[in-house]
C-alpha positions as CSV (number, residue, x, y, z in Angstrom):
1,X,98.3,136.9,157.8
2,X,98.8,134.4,155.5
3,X,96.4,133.7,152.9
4,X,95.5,130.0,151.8
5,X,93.3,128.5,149.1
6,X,92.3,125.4,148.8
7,X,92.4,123.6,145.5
8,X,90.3,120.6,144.9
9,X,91.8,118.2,142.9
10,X,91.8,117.7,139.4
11,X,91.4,114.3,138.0
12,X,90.4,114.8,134.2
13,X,93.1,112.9,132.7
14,X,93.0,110.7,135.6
15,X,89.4,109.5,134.9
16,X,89.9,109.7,130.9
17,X,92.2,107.0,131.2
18,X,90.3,104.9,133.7
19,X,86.9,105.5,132.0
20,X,88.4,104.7,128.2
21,X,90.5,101.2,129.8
22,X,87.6,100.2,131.2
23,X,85.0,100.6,127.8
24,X,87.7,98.8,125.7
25,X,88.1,96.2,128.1
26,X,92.2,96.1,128.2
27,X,94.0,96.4,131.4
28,X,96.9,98.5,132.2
29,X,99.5,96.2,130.1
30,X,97.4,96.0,127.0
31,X,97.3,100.0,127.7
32,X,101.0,100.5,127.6
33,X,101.6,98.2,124.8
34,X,99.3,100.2,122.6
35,X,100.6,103.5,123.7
36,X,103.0,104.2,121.4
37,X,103.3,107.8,119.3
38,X,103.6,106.7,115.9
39,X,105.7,110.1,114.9
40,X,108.5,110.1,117.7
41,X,108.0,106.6,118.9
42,X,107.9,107.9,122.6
43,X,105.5,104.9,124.8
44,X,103.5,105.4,127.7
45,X,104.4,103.5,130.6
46,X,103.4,101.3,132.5
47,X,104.2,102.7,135.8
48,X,103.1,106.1,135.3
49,X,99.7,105.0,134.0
50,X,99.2,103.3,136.9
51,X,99.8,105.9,138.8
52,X,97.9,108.1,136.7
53,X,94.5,106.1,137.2
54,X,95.0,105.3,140.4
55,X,94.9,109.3,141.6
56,X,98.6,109.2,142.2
57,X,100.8,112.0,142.0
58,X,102.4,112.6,138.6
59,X,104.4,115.0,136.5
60,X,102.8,116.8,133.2
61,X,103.6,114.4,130.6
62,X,105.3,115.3,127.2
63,X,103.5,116.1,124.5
64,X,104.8,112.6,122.9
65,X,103.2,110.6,126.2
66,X,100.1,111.8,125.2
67,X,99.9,111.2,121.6
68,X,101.2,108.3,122.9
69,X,98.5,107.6,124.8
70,X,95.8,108.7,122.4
71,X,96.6,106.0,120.6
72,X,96.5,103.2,122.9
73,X,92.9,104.6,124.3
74,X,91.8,105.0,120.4
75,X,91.2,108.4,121.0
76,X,91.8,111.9,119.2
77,X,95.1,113.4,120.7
78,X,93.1,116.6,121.3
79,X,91.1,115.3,123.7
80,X,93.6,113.7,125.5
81,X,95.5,116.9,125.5
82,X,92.8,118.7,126.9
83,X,92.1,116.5,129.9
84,X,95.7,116.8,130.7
85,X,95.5,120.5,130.6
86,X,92.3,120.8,132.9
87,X,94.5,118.1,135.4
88,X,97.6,119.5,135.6
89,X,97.4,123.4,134.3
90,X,93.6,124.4,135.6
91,X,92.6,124.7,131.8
92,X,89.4,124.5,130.7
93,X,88.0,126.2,127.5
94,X,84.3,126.8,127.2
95,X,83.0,127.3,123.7
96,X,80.9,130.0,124.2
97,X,80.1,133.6,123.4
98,X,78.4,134.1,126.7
99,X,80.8,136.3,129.1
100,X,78.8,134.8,132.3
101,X,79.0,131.2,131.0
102,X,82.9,131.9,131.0
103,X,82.9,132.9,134.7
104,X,80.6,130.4,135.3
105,X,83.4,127.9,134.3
106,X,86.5,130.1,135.7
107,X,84.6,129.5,138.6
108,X,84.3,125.8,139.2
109,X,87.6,125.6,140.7
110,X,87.1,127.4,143.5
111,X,83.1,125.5,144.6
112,X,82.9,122.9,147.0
113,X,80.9,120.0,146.7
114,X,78.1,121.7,148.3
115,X,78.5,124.9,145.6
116,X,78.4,122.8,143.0
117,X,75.3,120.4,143.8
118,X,73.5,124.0,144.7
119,X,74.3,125.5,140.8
120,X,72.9,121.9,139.7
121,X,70.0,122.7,141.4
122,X,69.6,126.0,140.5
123,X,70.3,125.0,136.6
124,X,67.3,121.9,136.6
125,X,65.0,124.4,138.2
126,X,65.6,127.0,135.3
127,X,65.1,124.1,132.7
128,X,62.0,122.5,134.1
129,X,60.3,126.3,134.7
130,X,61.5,126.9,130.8
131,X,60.1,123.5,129.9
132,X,56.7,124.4,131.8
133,X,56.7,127.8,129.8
134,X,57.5,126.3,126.6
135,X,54.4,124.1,126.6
């Protein structure tokens, strides 16, 4: 019997780009134009940006595409980078001592929809009862 999981998609880097184009008010050529790593020189493409935002498929881009990037969305590199490793290798760091708050995250990959509006739930229930207690 073959075994098969379901992997939702990951769109971090997808809706980074979309998000950040949209509050600077540029569109996708203005985008491209500004995307250029100042180190290597490397620019980000018009075609594959497109096709980022727009939820197509795409390759992992080079470490040069996203500095590249960074800079035409006015943004730290880092946090560029680490959209593009939730999107495209599952990577998510939490900053956290808590061992459960690390599952917690691990975790997220593998909820539905569903899953995911039920831990809301459960998470503004806890805060409103702590609130309550708290006053």
């Amino acid at each position: 019997m073959e075994l098969m999981v379901q992997r939702r998609q990951r769109t971090q880097l997808n809706d980074l780009v979309k998000s950040r184009r949209a509050e600077l008010g540029i569109s996708l050529r203005q985008l491209e134009e500004r995307s250029v790593d100042p180190e290597s020189g490397v620019q980000a493409k018009y075609g594959w940006i497109s096709k980022l935002e727009n939820g197509r498929s795409t390759d992992a881009p080079a470490e040069e595409v996203l500095c590249a990037l960074a800079v035409g969305l006015q943004l730290p590199a880092r946090v560029v980078q680490e959209a593009a490793a939730a999107q495209y290798l599952g990577m998510t760091e939490i900053r956290t001592q808590s061992e459960a708050a690390r599952i917690l995250v691990a975790r997220v990959e593998e909820m539905t929809d569903d899953d995911l509006a039920q831990l809301a739930a459960i998470a503004e229930t806890f805060e409103r009862s702590k609130r309550a207690r708290d006053a």
